[in-house]
Backbone as a ProteinNet text record, in pm:
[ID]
protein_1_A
[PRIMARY]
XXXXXXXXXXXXXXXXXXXXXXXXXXXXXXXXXXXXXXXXXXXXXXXXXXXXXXXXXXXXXXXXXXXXXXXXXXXXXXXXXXXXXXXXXXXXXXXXXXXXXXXXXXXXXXXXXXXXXXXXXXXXXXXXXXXXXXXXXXXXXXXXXXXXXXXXXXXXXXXXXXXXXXXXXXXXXXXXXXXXXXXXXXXXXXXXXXXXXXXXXXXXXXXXXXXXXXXXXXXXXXXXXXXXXXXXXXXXXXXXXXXXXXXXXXX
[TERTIARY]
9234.9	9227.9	9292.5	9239.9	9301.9	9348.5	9472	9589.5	9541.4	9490.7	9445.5	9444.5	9415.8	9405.4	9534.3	9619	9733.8	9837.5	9829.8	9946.4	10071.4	10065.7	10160.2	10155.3	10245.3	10253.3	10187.9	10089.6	10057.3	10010.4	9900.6	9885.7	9746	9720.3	9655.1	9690.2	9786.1	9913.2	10034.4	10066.8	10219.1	10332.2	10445.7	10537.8	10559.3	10507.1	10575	10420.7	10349.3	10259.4	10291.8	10405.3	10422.5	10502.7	10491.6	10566.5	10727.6	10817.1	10922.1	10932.3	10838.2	10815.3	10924.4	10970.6	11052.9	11088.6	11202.1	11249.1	11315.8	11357.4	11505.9	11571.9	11735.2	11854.5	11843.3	11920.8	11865.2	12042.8	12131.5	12280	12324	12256.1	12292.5	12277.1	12160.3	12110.8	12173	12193.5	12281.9	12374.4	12424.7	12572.4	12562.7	12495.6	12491.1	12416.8	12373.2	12281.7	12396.3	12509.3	12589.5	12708.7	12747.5	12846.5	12799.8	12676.4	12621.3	12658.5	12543.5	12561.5	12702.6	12841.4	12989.6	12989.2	12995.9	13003.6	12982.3	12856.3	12777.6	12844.7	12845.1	12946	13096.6	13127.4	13276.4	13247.3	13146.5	13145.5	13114.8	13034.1	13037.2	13088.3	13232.3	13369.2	13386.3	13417.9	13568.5	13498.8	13384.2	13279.8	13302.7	13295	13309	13449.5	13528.4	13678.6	13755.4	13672.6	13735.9	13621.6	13553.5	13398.8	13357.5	13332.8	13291.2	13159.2	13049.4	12911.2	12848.3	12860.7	12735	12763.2	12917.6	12969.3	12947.3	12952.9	12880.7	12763.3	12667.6	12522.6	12485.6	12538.1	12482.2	12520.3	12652.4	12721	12640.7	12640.2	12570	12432.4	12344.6	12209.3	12163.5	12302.6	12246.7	12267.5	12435.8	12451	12334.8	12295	12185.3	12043	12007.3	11908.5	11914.7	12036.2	12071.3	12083.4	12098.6	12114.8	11956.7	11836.5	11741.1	11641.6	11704.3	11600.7	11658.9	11809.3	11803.8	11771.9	11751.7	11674.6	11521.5	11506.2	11344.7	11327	11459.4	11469.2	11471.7	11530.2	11582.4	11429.4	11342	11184	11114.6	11126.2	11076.1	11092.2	11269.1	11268	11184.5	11173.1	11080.8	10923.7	10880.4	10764.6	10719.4	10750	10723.7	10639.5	10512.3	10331	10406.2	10520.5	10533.2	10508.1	10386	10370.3	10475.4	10465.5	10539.2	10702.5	10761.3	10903.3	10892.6	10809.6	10791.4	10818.3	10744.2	10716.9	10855.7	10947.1	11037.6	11175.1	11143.9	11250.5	11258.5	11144.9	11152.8	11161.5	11052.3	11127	11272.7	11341.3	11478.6	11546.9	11508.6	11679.5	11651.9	11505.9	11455	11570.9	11537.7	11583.8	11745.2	11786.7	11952.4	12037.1	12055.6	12118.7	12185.3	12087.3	12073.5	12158	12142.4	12208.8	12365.3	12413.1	12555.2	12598.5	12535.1	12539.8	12581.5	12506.1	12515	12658.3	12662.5	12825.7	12933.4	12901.4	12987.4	13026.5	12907.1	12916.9	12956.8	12978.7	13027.9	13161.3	13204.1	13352.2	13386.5	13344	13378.7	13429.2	13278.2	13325	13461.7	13509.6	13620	13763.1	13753.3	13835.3	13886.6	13758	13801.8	13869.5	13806.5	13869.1	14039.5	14021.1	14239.2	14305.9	14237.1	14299.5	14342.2	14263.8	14234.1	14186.6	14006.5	13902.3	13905.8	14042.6	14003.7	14027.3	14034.9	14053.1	13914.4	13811.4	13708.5	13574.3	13521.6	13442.9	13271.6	13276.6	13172.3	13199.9	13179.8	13257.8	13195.3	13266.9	13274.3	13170	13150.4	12964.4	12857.4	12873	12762.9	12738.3	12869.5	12877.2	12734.7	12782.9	12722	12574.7	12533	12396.2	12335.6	12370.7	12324.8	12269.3	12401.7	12367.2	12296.2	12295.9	12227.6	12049.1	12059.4	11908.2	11866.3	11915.4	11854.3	11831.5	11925.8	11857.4	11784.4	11741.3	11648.9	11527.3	11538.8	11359.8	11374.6	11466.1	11417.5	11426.7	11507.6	11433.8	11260	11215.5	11083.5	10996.2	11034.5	10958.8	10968.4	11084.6	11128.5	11053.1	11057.3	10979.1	10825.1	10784.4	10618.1	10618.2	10663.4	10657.2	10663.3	10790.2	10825.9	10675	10621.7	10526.5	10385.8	10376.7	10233	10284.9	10411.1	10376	10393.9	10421.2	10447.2	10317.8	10241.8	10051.7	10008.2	10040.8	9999	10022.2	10106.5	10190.8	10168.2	10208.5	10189	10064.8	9989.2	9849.5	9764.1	9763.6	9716.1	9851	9777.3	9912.3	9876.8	9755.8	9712.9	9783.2	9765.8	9835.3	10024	10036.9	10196.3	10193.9	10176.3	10214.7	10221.9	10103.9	10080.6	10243.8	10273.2	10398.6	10522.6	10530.4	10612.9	10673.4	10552.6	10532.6	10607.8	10590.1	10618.5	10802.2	10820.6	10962.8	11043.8	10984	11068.8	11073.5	10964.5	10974.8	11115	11124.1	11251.2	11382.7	11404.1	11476.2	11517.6	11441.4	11486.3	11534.8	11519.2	11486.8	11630	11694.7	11817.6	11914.9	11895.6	12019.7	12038.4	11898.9	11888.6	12063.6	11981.7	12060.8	12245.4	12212.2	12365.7	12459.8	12354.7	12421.1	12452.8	12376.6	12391.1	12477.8	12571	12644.6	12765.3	12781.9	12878.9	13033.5	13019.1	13118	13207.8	13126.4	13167	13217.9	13168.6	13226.3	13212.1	13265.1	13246.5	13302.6	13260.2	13293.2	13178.2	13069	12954.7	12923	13029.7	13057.4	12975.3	13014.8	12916.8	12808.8	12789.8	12632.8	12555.1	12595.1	12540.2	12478.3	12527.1	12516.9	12323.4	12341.3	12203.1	12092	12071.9	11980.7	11901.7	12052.3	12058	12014.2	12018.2	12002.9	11843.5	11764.6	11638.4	11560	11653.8	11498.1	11397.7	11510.6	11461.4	11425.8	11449.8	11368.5	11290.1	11200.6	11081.9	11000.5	11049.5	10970.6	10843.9	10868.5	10773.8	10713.1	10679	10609.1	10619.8	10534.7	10572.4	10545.5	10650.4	10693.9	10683.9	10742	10778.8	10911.4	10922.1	11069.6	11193.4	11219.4	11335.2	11362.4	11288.4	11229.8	11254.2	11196.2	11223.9	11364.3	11451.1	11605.1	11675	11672.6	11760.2	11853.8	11967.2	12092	12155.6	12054.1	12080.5	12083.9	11960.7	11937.6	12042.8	12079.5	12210.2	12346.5	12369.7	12480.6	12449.3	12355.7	12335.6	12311.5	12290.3	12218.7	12287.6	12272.8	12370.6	12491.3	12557.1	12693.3	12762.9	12691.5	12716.1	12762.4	12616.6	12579.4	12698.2	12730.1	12834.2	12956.3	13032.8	13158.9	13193.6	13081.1	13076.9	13098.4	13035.2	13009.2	13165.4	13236.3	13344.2	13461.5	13428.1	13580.1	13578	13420.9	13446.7	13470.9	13490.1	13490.4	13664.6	13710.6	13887.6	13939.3	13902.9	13984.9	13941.8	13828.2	13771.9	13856.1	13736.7	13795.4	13832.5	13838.7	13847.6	14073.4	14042	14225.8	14320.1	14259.6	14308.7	14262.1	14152.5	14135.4	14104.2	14200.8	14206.9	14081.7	14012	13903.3	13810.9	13775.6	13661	13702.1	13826.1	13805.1	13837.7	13788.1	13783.2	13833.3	13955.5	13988	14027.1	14045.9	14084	14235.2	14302.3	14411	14468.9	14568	14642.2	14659	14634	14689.2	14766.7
13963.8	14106.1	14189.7	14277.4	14406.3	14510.5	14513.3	14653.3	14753.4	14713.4	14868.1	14974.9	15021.5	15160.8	15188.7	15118	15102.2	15243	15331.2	15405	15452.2	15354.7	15383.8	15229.5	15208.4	15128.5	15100.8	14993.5	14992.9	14846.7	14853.2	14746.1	14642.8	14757.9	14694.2	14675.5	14756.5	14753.2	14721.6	14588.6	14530.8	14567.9	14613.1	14595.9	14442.7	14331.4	14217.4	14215.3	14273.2	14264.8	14356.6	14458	14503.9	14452.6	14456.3	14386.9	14380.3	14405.7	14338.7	14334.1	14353.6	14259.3	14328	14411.5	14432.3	14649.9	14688.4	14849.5	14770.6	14877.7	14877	14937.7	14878.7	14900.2	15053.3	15134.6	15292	15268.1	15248.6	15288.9	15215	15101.6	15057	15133.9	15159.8	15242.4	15386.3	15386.8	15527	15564.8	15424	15434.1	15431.2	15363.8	15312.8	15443.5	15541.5	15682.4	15766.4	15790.4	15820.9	15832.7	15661.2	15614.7	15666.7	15628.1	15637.1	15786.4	15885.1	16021.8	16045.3	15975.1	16052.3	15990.1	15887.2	15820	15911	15965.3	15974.3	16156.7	16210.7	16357.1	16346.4	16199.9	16192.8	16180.5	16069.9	16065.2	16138.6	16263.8	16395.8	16507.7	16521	16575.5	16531	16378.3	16301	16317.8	16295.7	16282.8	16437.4	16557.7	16668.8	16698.3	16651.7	16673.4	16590.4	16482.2	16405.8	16453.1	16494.3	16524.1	16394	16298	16178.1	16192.6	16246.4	16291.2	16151.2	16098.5	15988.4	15905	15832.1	15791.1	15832.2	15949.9	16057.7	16023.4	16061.1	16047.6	15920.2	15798.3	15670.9	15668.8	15712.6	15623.2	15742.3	15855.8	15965.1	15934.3	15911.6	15851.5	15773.2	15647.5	15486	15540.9	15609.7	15657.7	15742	15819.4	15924.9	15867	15742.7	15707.4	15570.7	15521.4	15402.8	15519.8	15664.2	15723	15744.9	15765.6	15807	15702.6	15549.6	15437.4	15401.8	15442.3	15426.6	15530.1	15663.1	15775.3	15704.7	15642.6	15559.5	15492.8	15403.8	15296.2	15377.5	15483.3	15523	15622.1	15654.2	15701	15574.8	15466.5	15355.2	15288.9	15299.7	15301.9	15336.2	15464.6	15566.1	15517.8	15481.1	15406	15279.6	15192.1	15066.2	15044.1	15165.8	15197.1	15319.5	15357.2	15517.8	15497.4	15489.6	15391.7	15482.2	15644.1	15700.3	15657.5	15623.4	15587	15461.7	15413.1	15223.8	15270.8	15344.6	15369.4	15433.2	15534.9	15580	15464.4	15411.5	15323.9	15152.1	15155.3	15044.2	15042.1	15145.3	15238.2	15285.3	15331.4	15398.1	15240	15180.1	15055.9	14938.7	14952.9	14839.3	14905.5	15053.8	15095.8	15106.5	15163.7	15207.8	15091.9	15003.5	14913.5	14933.7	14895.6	14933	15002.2	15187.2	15263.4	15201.3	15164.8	15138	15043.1	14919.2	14839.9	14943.9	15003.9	15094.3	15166.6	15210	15263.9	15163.1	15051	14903	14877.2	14880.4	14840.3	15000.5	15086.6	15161	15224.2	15147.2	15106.5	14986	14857.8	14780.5	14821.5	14891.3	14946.4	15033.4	15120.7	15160.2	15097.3	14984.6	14926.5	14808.2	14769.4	14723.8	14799	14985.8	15084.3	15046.2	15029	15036.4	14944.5	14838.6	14702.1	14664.5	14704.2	14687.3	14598.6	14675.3	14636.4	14467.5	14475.6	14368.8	14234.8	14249.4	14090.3	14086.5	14183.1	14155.7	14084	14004.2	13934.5	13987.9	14160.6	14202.3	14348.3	14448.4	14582.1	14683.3	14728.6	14787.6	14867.8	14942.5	14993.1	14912.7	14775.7	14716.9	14663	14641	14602.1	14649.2	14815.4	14937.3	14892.5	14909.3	14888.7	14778.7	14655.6	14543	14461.7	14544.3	14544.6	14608.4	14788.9	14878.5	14870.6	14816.6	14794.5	14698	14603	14466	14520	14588.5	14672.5	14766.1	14836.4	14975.4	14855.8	14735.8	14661.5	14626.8	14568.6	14558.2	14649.4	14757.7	14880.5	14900.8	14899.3	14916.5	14839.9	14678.2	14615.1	14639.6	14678.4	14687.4	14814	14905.4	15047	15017.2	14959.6	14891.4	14836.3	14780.5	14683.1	14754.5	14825.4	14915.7	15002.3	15049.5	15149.7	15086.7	14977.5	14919.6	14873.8	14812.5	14817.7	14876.8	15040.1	15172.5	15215	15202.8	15234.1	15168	15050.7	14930.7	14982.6	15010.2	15068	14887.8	14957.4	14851.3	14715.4	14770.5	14696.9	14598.8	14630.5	14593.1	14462.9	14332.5	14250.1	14168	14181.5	14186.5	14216.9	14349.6	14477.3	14446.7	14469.2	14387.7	14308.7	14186	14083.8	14111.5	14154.6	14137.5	14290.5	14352.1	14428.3	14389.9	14284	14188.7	14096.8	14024.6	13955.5	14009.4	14133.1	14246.6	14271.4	14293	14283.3	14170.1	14104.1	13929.5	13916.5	13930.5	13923	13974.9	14097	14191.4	14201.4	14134	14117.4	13981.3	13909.6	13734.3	13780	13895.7	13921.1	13963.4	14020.4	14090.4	13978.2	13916.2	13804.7	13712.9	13697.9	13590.6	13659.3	13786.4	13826.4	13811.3	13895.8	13874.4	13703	13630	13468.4	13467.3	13511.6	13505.6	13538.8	13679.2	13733.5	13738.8	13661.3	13619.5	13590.6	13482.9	13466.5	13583.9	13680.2	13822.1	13935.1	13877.5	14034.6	13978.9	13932.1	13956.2	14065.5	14182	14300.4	14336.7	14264.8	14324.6	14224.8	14210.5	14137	14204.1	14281.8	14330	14358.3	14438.6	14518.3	14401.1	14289.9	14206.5	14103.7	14104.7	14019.4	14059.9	14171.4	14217.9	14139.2	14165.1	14150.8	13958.9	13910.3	13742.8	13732.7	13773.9	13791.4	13823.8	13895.1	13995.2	13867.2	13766.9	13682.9	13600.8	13488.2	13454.3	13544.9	13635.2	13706.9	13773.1	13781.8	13843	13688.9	13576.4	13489.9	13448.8	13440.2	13423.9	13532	13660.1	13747.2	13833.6	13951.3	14003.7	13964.5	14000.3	13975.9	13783.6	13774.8	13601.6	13629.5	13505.4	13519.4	13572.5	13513.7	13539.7	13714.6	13806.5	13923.7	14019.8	13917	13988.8	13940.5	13951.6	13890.7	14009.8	14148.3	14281.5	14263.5	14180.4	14141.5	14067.6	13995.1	13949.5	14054.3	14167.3	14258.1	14341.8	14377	14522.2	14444	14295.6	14240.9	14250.7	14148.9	14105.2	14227	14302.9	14427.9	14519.8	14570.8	14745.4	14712.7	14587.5	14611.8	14544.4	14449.5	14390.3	14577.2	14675.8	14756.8	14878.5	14880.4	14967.4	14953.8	14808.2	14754.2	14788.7	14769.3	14832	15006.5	15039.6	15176.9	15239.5	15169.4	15201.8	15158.6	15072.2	15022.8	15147.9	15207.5	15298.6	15418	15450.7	15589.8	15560.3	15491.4	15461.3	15427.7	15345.3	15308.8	15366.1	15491.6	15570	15519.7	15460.9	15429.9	15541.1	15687.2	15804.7	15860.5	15766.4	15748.1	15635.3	15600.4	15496.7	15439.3	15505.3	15478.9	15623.5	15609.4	15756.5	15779.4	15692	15699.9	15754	15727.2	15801.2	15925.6	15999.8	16103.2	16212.7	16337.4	16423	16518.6	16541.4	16671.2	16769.5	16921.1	16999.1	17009.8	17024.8	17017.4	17149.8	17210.2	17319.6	17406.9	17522.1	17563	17663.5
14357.8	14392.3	14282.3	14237.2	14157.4	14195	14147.8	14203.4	14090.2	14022.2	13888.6	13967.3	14084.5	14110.8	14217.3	14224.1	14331.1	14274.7	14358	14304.5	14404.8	14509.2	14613.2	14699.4	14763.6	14835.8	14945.2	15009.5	15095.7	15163.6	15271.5	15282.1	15193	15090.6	15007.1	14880.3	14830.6	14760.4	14764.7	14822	14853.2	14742.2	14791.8	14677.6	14551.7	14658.4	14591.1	14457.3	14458.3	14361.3	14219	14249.7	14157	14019.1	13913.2	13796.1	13843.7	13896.7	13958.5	14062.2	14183.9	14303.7	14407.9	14372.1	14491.3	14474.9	14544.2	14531.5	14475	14356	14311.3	14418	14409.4	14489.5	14437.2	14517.9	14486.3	14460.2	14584.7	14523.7	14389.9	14373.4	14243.2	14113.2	14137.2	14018.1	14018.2	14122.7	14146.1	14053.4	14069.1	14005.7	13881.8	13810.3	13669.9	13638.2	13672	13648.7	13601.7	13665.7	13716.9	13567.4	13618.5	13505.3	13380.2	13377.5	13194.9	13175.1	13268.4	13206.8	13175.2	13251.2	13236.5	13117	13078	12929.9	12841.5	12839.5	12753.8	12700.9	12847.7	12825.9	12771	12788.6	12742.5	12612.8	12574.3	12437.4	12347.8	12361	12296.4	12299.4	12377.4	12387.8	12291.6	12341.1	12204.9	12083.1	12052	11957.3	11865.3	11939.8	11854.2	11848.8	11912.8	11865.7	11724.6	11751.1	11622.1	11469	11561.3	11447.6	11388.7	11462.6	11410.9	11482.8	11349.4	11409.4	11442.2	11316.9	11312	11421	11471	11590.1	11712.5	11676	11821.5	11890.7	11809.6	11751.9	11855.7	11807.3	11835.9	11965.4	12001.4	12163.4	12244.5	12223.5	12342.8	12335.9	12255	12263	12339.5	12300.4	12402	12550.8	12581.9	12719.2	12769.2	12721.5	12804.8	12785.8	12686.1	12714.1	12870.9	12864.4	12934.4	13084.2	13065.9	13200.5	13222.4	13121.4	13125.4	13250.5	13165.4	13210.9	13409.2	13402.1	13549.9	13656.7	13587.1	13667.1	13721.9	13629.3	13587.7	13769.2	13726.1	13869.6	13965.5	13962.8	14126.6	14177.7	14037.6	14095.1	14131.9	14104.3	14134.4	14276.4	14307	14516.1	14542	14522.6	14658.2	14611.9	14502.6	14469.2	14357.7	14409.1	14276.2	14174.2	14280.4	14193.7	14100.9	14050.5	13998	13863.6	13800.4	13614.6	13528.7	13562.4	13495.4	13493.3	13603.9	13644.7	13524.5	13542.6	13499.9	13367	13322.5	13161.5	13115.4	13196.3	13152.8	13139.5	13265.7	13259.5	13186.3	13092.1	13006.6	12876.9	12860	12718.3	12700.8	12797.2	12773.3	12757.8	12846.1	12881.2	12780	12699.6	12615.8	12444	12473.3	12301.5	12312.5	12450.6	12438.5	12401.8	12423.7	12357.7	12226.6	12128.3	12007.8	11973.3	12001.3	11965.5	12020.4	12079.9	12171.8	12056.4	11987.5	11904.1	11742.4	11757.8	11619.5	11601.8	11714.3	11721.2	11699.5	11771.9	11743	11578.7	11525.1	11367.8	11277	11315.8	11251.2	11263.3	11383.4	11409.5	11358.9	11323.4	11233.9	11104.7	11039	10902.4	10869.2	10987.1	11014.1	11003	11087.1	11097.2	10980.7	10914.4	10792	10722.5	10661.6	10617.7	10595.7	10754.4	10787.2	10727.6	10770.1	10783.7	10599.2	10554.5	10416.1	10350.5	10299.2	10218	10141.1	10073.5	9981.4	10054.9	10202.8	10275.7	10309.4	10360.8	10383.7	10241.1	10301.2	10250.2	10163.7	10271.9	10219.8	10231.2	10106.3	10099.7	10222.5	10283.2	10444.3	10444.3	10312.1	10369.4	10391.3	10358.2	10329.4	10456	10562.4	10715.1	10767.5	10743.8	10849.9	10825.7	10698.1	10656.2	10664.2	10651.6	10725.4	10864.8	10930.1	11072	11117.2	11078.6	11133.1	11032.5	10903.2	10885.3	10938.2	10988.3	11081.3	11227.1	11261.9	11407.4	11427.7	11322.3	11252.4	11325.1	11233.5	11224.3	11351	11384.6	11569.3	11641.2	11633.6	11681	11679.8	11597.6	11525.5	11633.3	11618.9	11730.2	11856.6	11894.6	12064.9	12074.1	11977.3	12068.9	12025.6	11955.4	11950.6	12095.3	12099.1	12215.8	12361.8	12367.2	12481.1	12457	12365.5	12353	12425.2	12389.6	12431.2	12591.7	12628.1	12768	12876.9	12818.1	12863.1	12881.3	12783.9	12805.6	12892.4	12918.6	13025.2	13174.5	13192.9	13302.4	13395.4	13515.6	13637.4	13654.1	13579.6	13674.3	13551.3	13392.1	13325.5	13253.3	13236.3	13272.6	13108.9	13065.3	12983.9	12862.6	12887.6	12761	12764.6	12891	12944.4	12883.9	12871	12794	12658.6	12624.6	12452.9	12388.2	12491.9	12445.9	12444.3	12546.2	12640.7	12469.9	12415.2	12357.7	12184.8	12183.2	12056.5	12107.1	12168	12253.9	12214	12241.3	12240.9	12100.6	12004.9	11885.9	11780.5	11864.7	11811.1	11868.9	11972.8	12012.7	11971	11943.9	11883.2	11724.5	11685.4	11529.3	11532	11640.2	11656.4	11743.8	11788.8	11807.6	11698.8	11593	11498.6	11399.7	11393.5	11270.4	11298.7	11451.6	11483.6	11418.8	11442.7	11465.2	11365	11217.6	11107	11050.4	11064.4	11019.8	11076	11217	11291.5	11202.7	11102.9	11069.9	10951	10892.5	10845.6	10933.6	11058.4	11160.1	11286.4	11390.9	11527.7	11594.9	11627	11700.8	11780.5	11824.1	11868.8	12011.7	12097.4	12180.9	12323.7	12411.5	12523.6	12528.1	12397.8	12400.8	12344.3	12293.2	12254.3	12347.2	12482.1	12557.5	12623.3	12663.1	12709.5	12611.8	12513.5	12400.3	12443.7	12484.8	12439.8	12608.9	12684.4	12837.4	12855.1	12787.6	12776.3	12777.1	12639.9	12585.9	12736.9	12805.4	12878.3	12988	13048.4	13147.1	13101.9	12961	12903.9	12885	12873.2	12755.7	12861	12973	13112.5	13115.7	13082.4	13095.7	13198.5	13178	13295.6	13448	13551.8	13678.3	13712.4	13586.1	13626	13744.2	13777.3	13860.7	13853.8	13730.4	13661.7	13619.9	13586.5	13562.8	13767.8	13825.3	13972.4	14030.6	13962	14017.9	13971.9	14061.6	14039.7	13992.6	14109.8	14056.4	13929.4	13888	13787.9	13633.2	13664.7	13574.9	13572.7	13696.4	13665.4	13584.5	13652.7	13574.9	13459.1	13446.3	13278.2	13172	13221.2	13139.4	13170.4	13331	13302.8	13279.9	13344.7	13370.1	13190.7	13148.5	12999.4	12861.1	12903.1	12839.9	12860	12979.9	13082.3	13022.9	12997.2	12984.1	12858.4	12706.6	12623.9	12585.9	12662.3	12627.8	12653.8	12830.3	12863.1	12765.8	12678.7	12562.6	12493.4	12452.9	12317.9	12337.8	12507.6	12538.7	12560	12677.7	12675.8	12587.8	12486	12347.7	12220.7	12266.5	12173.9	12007.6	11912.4	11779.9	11714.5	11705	11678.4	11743.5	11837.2	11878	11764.5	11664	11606.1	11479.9	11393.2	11241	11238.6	11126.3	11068.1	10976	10925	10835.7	10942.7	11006.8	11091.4	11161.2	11210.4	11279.6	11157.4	11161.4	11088.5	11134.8	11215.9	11306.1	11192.4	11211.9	11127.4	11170.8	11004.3	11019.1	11067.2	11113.2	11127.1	11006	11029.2	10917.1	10941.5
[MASK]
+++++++++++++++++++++++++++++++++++++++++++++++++++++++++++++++++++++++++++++++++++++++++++++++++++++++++++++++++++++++++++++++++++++++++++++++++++++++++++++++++++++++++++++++++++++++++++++++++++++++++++++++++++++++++++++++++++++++++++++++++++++++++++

């Protein structure tokens, strides 16, 4: 039977047919809607007080896109057929990462700054640009990917896959690199966890099992993505290397 024209729930349209098979938890998502947006307002307070743009830039992006993709979920309760909800909320929670990661490595480069340059192994700009051009290219794939199975929406499983498939690619392209460079920098610890979590609940395709396990998604993903975001907003790096905050002095 074909759901292609399914745009609401019913009895010819079951929920369990939809690409994750079930409502999202509405208070869950609530919360993580919630949390992110305060993040994301904290982080562009602290962000224009220290004037650490480019730092700014990255952590309020991932937060308000990571608030974008669970607005996504909580249109998805009230309908599982909502392609638009679907499309918002896989695109947002597939790319925010990234940015949260980007902020990670440009607090590294920082912190080498302090610590001082000549113990590190590779000169502290070259951190930023390594990491962040290796996540630029998987950026590249994840929103190819997010892009084609955003066109797909719900019903075409087809097109789903073959985006599904563009996803995994870039996301394997972005844990590879991490592994690689592991022994030059480990600072990319929470936000890192999602990425390595994604592969197997994508590699089955869409609405395999593993993919319809909510709980497993808000841990592995919001709450991995959440814990991060919360170090850089309470231990804001802008409270503690002077190389990155730019406040104006008194005069």
């Amino acid at each position: 039977m074909s759901y292609r024209t399914c745009k609401e729930v019913g009895p010819l349209c079951p929920v369990e047919a939809t690409t994750y098979g079930y409502y999202p938890n509405f208070g869950g998502n609530v919360f993580f809607t919630v949390f992110y947006g305060v993040l994301g307002l904290a982080q562009l307070g602290i962000g224009v007080y220290f004037r650490a743009w480019t730092l700014m830039v990255a952590l309020v992006v991932g937060g308000f896109l990571e608030m974008a993709g669970y607005i996504g979920r909580i249109l998805m309760h009230h309908n599982p057929w909502d392609e638009d909800a679907f499309k918002l909320q896989i695109v947002c929670l597939v790319l925010a990462p990234t940015f949260v990661a980007a902020g990670i490595y440009l607090t590294l480069k920082h912190i080498i700054l302090s610590l001082g340059p000549e113990h590190s192994r590779l000169q502290p700009r070259l951190f930023t640009w390594i990491f962040i051009g290796c996540d630029i290219g998987s950026l590249i794939l994840q929103a190819a990917g997010g892009g084609v199975a955003a066109a797909a929406g719900n019903t075409n499983v087809k097109l789903l896959n073959a985006g599904n498939n563009i996803i995994i690619a870039g996301i394997a392209f972005q844990v590879g690199h991490h592994v690689g460079v592991r022994p030059a920098g480990a600072g990319v610890l929470r936000a890192r966890d999602s990425p390595r979590a994604r592969i197997p609940e994508m590699a089955g395709g869409w609405g395999n099992p593993l993919m319809q396990k909510e709980d497993e998604f808000l841990v592995l993903d919001g709450m991995m993505i959440a814990l991060a975001l919360l170090a850089l907003t309470v231990c804001h790096p802008g409270f503690f290397l002077r190389s990155l905050r730019k406040v104006k002095s008194k005069s």
